[in-house]
């Protein structure tokens, strides 16, 4: 079986050691197999780990996930922690499922969450509500990695029954709960 091997040369950014050194990164079948220092390297570009956007609402970019990935990856972003809150407000679970399915079409990592506050306030009339049952359905999915953005912090502090039931669903599946600060 033939392997796909190549090397990248340049200034390697070592985030752990907080150093930059001339060297080569050897890749086989898409996996880094060796990083070596080599002061004879003449390439002057920088090689660094891919960036992760730790909080984004992709829909705010007005792009579908696959197109967002195409544009973000050329700037070094290789993954996002994504709260599909806006599409959930308009299309509910169907919208979140679309985001997941579309994101699977590209070699980019999307870590989608279950939007905890849809609508964001009781005064909104966007079209959908994600209650305890809907969050249970979402959090049961392997593609949903966490409960996103519990914006109702007064409900958490005052132990509002509805808010606590939502948080219990995330705990039931062992998924992290993202706060809103």
PDB file of C-alpha atoms in Angstrom:
ATOM      1  CA  UNK A   1       0.000   0.000   0.000  1.00  0.00           C
ATOM      2  CA  UNK A   2       1.337   3.383  -1.004  1.00  0.00           C
ATOM      3  CA  UNK A   3       1.629   6.109   1.639  1.00  0.00           C
ATOM      4  CA  UNK A   4       1.209   9.814   1.116  1.00  0.00           C
ATOM      5  CA  UNK A   5       4.331  11.337   2.714  1.00  0.00           C
ATOM      6  CA  UNK A   6       5.711  14.848   2.642  1.00  0.00           C
ATOM      7  CA  UNK A   7       7.666  17.335   4.739  1.00  0.00           C
ATOM      8  CA  UNK A   8       7.114  20.991   5.533  1.00  0.00           C
ATOM      9  CA  UNK A   9      10.092  23.218   6.264  1.00  0.00           C
ATOM     10  CA  UNK A  10      10.205  26.596   7.939  1.00  0.00           C
ATOM     11  CA  UNK A  11      10.052  28.328  11.301  1.00  0.00           C
ATOM     12  CA  UNK A  12       8.249  25.924  13.636  1.00  0.00           C
ATOM     13  CA  UNK A  13       6.246  27.572  16.410  1.00  0.00           C
ATOM     14  CA  UNK A  14       6.410  25.421  19.555  1.00  0.00           C
ATOM     15  CA  UNK A  15       3.593  26.667  21.773  1.00  0.00           C
ATOM     16  CA  UNK A  16       4.547  24.494  24.761  1.00  0.00           C
ATOM     17  CA  UNK A  17       8.181  25.591  24.865  1.00  0.00           C
ATOM     18  CA  UNK A  18       7.253  29.108  23.717  1.00  0.00           C
ATOM     19  CA  UNK A  19      10.000  29.008  21.104  1.00  0.00           C
ATOM     20  CA  UNK A  20      10.398  29.258  17.359  1.00  0.00           C
ATOM     21  CA  UNK A  21      13.029  27.174  15.585  1.00  0.00           C
ATOM     22  CA  UNK A  22      14.064  26.266  12.033  1.00  0.00           C
ATOM     23  CA  UNK A  23      13.012  22.746  11.190  1.00  0.00           C
ATOM     24  CA  UNK A  24      10.930  20.189   9.343  1.00  0.00           C
ATOM     25  CA  UNK A  25       7.568  18.578  10.018  1.00  0.00           C
ATOM     26  CA  UNK A  26       7.231  15.107   8.474  1.00  0.00           C
ATOM     27  CA  UNK A  27       3.727  13.897   7.596  1.00  0.00           C
ATOM     28  CA  UNK A  28       2.561  10.415   6.556  1.00  0.00           C
ATOM     29  CA  UNK A  29      -1.032   9.786   5.529  1.00  0.00           C
ATOM     30  CA  UNK A  30      -2.158  13.019   7.151  1.00  0.00           C
ATOM     31  CA  UNK A  31      -0.464  12.326  10.506  1.00  0.00           C
ATOM     32  CA  UNK A  32       2.556  14.210  11.840  1.00  0.00           C
ATOM     33  CA  UNK A  33       5.179  11.521  12.473  1.00  0.00           C
ATOM     34  CA  UNK A  34       8.217  13.641  13.273  1.00  0.00           C
ATOM     35  CA  UNK A  35       9.208  17.212  14.055  1.00  0.00           C
ATOM     36  CA  UNK A  36      12.912  17.952  13.859  1.00  0.00           C
ATOM     37  CA  UNK A  37      15.139  20.951  14.274  1.00  0.00           C
ATOM     38  CA  UNK A  38      17.224  21.719  11.184  1.00  0.00           C
ATOM     39  CA  UNK A  39      19.197  24.958  11.030  1.00  0.00           C
ATOM     40  CA  UNK A  40      19.918  24.433   7.316  1.00  0.00           C
ATOM     41  CA  UNK A  41      16.262  25.149   6.440  1.00  0.00           C
ATOM     42  CA  UNK A  42      16.033  28.235   4.220  1.00  0.00           C
ATOM     43  CA  UNK A  43      12.235  28.591   4.036  1.00  0.00           C
ATOM     44  CA  UNK A  44      11.131  31.587   6.049  1.00  0.00           C
ATOM     45  CA  UNK A  45       7.408  30.930   6.561  1.00  0.00           C
ATOM     46  CA  UNK A  46       5.933  29.861   9.904  1.00  0.00           C
ATOM     47  CA  UNK A  47       4.419  26.480  10.750  1.00  0.00           C
ATOM     48  CA  UNK A  48       2.075  26.413  13.709  1.00  0.00           C
ATOM     49  CA  UNK A  49      -0.807  24.311  15.044  1.00  0.00           C
ATOM     50  CA  UNK A  50      -4.261  24.917  13.638  1.00  0.00           C
ATOM     51  CA  UNK A  51      -6.424  27.448  15.453  1.00  0.00           C
ATOM     52  CA  UNK A  52      -9.720  26.641  17.180  1.00  0.00           C
ATOM     53  CA  UNK A  53     -12.411  29.322  17.327  1.00  0.00           C
ATOM     54  CA  UNK A  54     -13.671  28.649  20.859  1.00  0.00           C
ATOM     55  CA  UNK A  55     -17.052  30.381  20.519  1.00  0.00           C
ATOM     56  CA  UNK A  56     -18.921  31.198  17.357  1.00  0.00           C
ATOM     57  CA  UNK A  57     -22.404  31.371  15.914  1.00  0.00           C
ATOM     58  CA  UNK A  58     -21.633  30.352  12.319  1.00  0.00           C
ATOM     59  CA  UNK A  59     -25.017  31.600  11.144  1.00  0.00           C
ATOM     60  CA  UNK A  60     -23.968  35.153  12.071  1.00  0.00           C
ATOM     61  CA  UNK A  61     -21.430  34.936   9.248  1.00  0.00           C
ATOM     62  CA  UNK A  62     -24.356  34.344   6.855  1.00  0.00           C
ATOM     63  CA  UNK A  63     -22.535  31.222   5.637  1.00  0.00           C
ATOM     64  CA  UNK A  64     -23.334  27.530   5.828  1.00  0.00           C
ATOM     65  CA  UNK A  65     -20.769  25.494   7.803  1.00  0.00           C
ATOM     66  CA  UNK A  66     -19.011  24.052   4.743  1.00  0.00           C
ATOM     67  CA  UNK A  67     -18.485  27.504   3.220  1.00  0.00           C
ATOM     68  CA  UNK A  68     -17.420  28.948   6.580  1.00  0.00           C
ATOM     69  CA  UNK A  69     -14.820  26.160   6.838  1.00  0.00           C
ATOM     70  CA  UNK A  70     -13.508  26.885   3.340  1.00  0.00           C
ATOM     71  CA  UNK A  71     -12.900  30.530   4.205  1.00  0.00           C
ATOM     72  CA  UNK A  72     -11.683  30.053   7.797  1.00  0.00           C
ATOM     73  CA  UNK A  73      -9.197  27.288   7.015  1.00  0.00           C
ATOM     74  CA  UNK A  74      -7.080  29.488   4.736  1.00  0.00           C
ATOM     75  CA  UNK A  75      -6.467  31.692   7.790  1.00  0.00           C
ATOM     76  CA  UNK A  76      -5.385  28.776   9.990  1.00  0.00           C
ATOM     77  CA  UNK A  77      -8.662  27.917  11.714  1.00  0.00           C
ATOM     78  CA  UNK A  78      -9.211  24.155  11.692  1.00  0.00           C
ATOM     79  CA  UNK A  79     -12.100  23.823  14.158  1.00  0.00           C
ATOM     80  CA  UNK A  80     -14.894  25.704  15.882  1.00  0.00           C
ATOM     81  CA  UNK A  81     -16.900  25.323  19.059  1.00  0.00           C
ATOM     82  CA  UNK A  82     -20.224  26.324  17.552  1.00  0.00           C
ATOM     83  CA  UNK A  83     -23.504  27.325  19.171  1.00  0.00           C
ATOM     84  CA  UNK A  84     -26.203  27.060  16.470  1.00  0.00           C
ATOM     85  CA  UNK A  85     -28.458  29.368  18.486  1.00  0.00           C
ATOM     86  CA  UNK A  86     -29.638  31.552  15.610  1.00  0.00           C
ATOM     87  CA  UNK A  87     -30.723  28.716  13.326  1.00  0.00           C
ATOM     88  CA  UNK A  88     -32.374  26.982  16.296  1.00  0.00           C
ATOM     89  CA  UNK A  89     -34.449  30.131  16.880  1.00  0.00           C
ATOM     90  CA  UNK A  90     -35.748  29.983  13.322  1.00  0.00           C
ATOM     91  CA  UNK A  91     -35.767  26.271  12.398  1.00  0.00           C
ATOM     92  CA  UNK A  92     -35.475  24.406  15.708  1.00  0.00           C
ATOM     93  CA  UNK A  93     -33.910  20.936  15.759  1.00  0.00           C
ATOM     94  CA  UNK A  94     -34.229  20.660  11.972  1.00  0.00           C
ATOM     95  CA  UNK A  95     -31.915  23.661  11.599  1.00  0.00           C
ATOM     96  CA  UNK A  96     -29.347  22.226  14.003  1.00  0.00           C
ATOM     97  CA  UNK A  97     -29.452  18.889  12.162  1.00  0.00           C
ATOM     98  CA  UNK A  98     -28.821  20.749   8.900  1.00  0.00           C
ATOM     99  CA  UNK A  99     -25.762  22.474  10.376  1.00  0.00           C
ATOM    100  CA  UNK A 100     -24.371  19.132  11.571  1.00  0.00           C
ATOM    101  CA  UNK A 101     -25.001  17.397   8.223  1.00  0.00           C
ATOM    102  CA  UNK A 102     -23.516  20.241   6.198  1.00  0.00           C
ATOM    103  CA  UNK A 103     -20.473  20.431   8.471  1.00  0.00           C
ATOM    104  CA  UNK A 104     -19.736  16.748   7.832  1.00  0.00           C
ATOM    105  CA  UNK A 105     -19.140  17.504   4.139  1.00  0.00           C
ATOM    106  CA  UNK A 106     -15.744  19.107   4.768  1.00  0.00           C
ATOM    107  CA  UNK A 107     -12.491  18.111   6.530  1.00  0.00           C
ATOM    108  CA  UNK A 108     -12.990  20.674   9.295  1.00  0.00           C
ATOM    109  CA  UNK A 109     -13.927  20.013  12.926  1.00  0.00           C
ATOM    110  CA  UNK A 110     -17.238  21.446  14.109  1.00  0.00           C
ATOM    111  CA  UNK A 111     -18.037  20.933  17.782  1.00  0.00           C
ATOM    112  CA  UNK A 112     -21.738  21.789  17.900  1.00  0.00           C
ATOM    113  CA  UNK A 113     -23.651  22.391  21.107  1.00  0.00           C
ATOM    114  CA  UNK A 114     -27.314  22.113  22.054  1.00  0.00           C
ATOM    115  CA  UNK A 115     -28.602  25.673  22.316  1.00  0.00           C
ATOM    116  CA  UNK A 116     -29.907  26.015  25.869  1.00  0.00           C
ATOM    117  CA  UNK A 117     -31.871  29.262  25.569  1.00  0.00           C
ATOM    118  CA  UNK A 118     -34.124  29.199  22.518  1.00  0.00           C
ATOM    119  CA  UNK A 119     -35.674  31.688  22.504  1.00  0.00           C
ATOM    120  CA  UNK A 120     -33.075  33.796  24.321  1.00  0.00           C
ATOM    121  CA  UNK A 121     -35.762  35.650  26.279  1.00  0.00           C
ATOM    122  CA  UNK A 122     -39.460  35.005  26.862  1.00  0.00           C
ATOM    123  CA  UNK A 123     -40.206  38.158  24.846  1.00  0.00           C
ATOM    124  CA  UNK A 124     -38.865  36.741  21.559  1.00  0.00           C
ATOM    125  CA  UNK A 125     -41.186  35.254  18.951  1.00  0.00           C
ATOM    126  CA  UNK A 126     -38.655  33.823  16.500  1.00  0.00           C
ATOM    127  CA  UNK A 127     -40.546  30.621  15.817  1.00  0.00           C
ATOM    128  CA  UNK A 128     -39.105  27.778  17.884  1.00  0.00           C
ATOM    129  CA  UNK A 129     -38.518  26.831  21.481  1.00  0.00           C
ATOM    130  CA  UNK A 130     -36.060  24.225  22.677  1.00  0.00           C
ATOM    131  CA  UNK A 131     -37.427  22.815  25.904  1.00  0.00           C
ATOM    132  CA  UNK A 132     -36.213  19.947  28.056  1.00  0.00           C
ATOM    133  CA  UNK A 133     -37.469  17.254  25.625  1.00  0.00           C
ATOM    134  CA  UNK A 134     -35.807  18.865  22.611  1.00  0.00           C
ATOM    135  CA  UNK A 135     -32.534  19.328  24.502  1.00  0.00           C
ATOM    136  CA  UNK A 136     -32.680  15.672  25.536  1.00  0.00           C
ATOM    137  CA  UNK A 137     -33.068  14.677  21.876  1.00  0.00           C
ATOM    138  CA  UNK A 138     -30.129  16.862  20.855  1.00  0.00           C
ATOM    139  CA  UNK A 139     -27.782  15.966  23.714  1.00  0.00           C
ATOM    140  CA  UNK A 140     -28.330  12.252  23.041  1.00  0.00           C
ATOM    141  CA  UNK A 141     -26.534  12.735  19.695  1.00  0.00           C
ATOM    142  CA  UNK A 142     -22.804  12.042  19.465  1.00  0.00           C
ATOM    143  CA  UNK A 143     -22.462  15.094  17.200  1.00  0.00           C
ATOM    144  CA  UNK A 144     -23.653  17.407  19.978  1.00  0.00           C
ATOM    145  CA  UNK A 145     -20.669  17.885  22.256  1.00  0.00           C
ATOM    146  CA  UNK A 146     -21.997  20.185  24.992  1.00  0.00           C
ATOM    147  CA  UNK A 147     -24.877  22.362  26.180  1.00  0.00           C
ATOM    148  CA  UNK A 148     -24.230  25.781  24.726  1.00  0.00           C
ATOM    149  CA  UNK A 149     -24.428  29.124  26.387  1.00  0.00           C
ATOM    150  CA  UNK A 150     -26.796  28.939  29.352  1.00  0.00           C
ATOM    151  CA  UNK A 151     -27.679  32.620  29.131  1.00  0.00           C
ATOM    152  CA  UNK A 152     -30.264  32.542  31.900  1.00  0.00           C
ATOM    153  CA  UNK A 153     -27.738  33.021  34.691  1.00  0.00           C
ATOM    154  CA  UNK A 154     -30.399  34.424  37.069  1.00  0.00           C
ATOM    155  CA  UNK A 155     -32.262  31.146  36.531  1.00  0.00           C
ATOM    156  CA  UNK A 156     -29.120  29.201  37.433  1.00  0.00           C
ATOM    157  CA  UNK A 157     -28.368  31.315  40.514  1.00  0.00           C
ATOM    158  CA  UNK A 158     -31.991  31.186  41.721  1.00  0.00           C
ATOM    159  CA  UNK A 159     -32.299  27.494  40.791  1.00  0.00           C
ATOM    160  CA  UNK A 160     -35.281  28.027  38.481  1.00  0.00           C
ATOM    161  CA  UNK A 161     -36.933  24.626  38.017  1.00  0.00           C
ATOM    162  CA  UNK A 162     -37.070  24.801  34.192  1.00  0.00           C
ATOM    163  CA  UNK A 163     -33.413  25.880  33.957  1.00  0.00           C
ATOM    164  CA  UNK A 164     -32.316  23.170  36.399  1.00  0.00           C
ATOM    165  CA  UNK A 165     -34.149  20.521  34.356  1.00  0.00           C
ATOM    166  CA  UNK A 166     -32.254  21.641  31.247  1.00  0.00           C
ATOM    167  CA  UNK A 167     -28.923  21.428  33.077  1.00  0.00           C
ATOM    168  CA  UNK A 168     -29.790  17.961  34.378  1.00  0.00           C
ATOM    169  CA  UNK A 169     -30.213  16.731  30.793  1.00  0.00           C
ATOM    170  CA  UNK A 170     -26.634  17.721  29.962  1.00  0.00           C
ATOM    171  CA  UNK A 171     -25.420  16.038  33.151  1.00  0.00           C
ATOM    172  CA  UNK A 172     -27.383  12.896  32.233  1.00  0.00           C
ATOM    173  CA  UNK A 173     -25.314  12.568  29.046  1.00  0.00           C
ATOM    174  CA  UNK A 174     -22.056  13.623  30.714  1.00  0.00           C
ATOM    175  CA  UNK A 175     -21.759  16.681  28.477  1.00  0.00           C
ATOM    176  CA  UNK A 176     -20.195  19.984  29.558  1.00  0.00           C
ATOM    177  CA  UNK A 177     -22.395  23.016  30.172  1.00  0.00           C
ATOM    178  CA  UNK A 178     -21.235  26.332  28.717  1.00  0.00           C
ATOM    179  CA  UNK A 179     -22.091  29.410  30.750  1.00  0.00           C
ATOM    180  CA  UNK A 180     -22.655  32.951  29.563  1.00  0.00           C
ATOM    181  CA  UNK A 181     -20.496  35.626  31.113  1.00  0.00           C
TER     182      UNK A 181
END
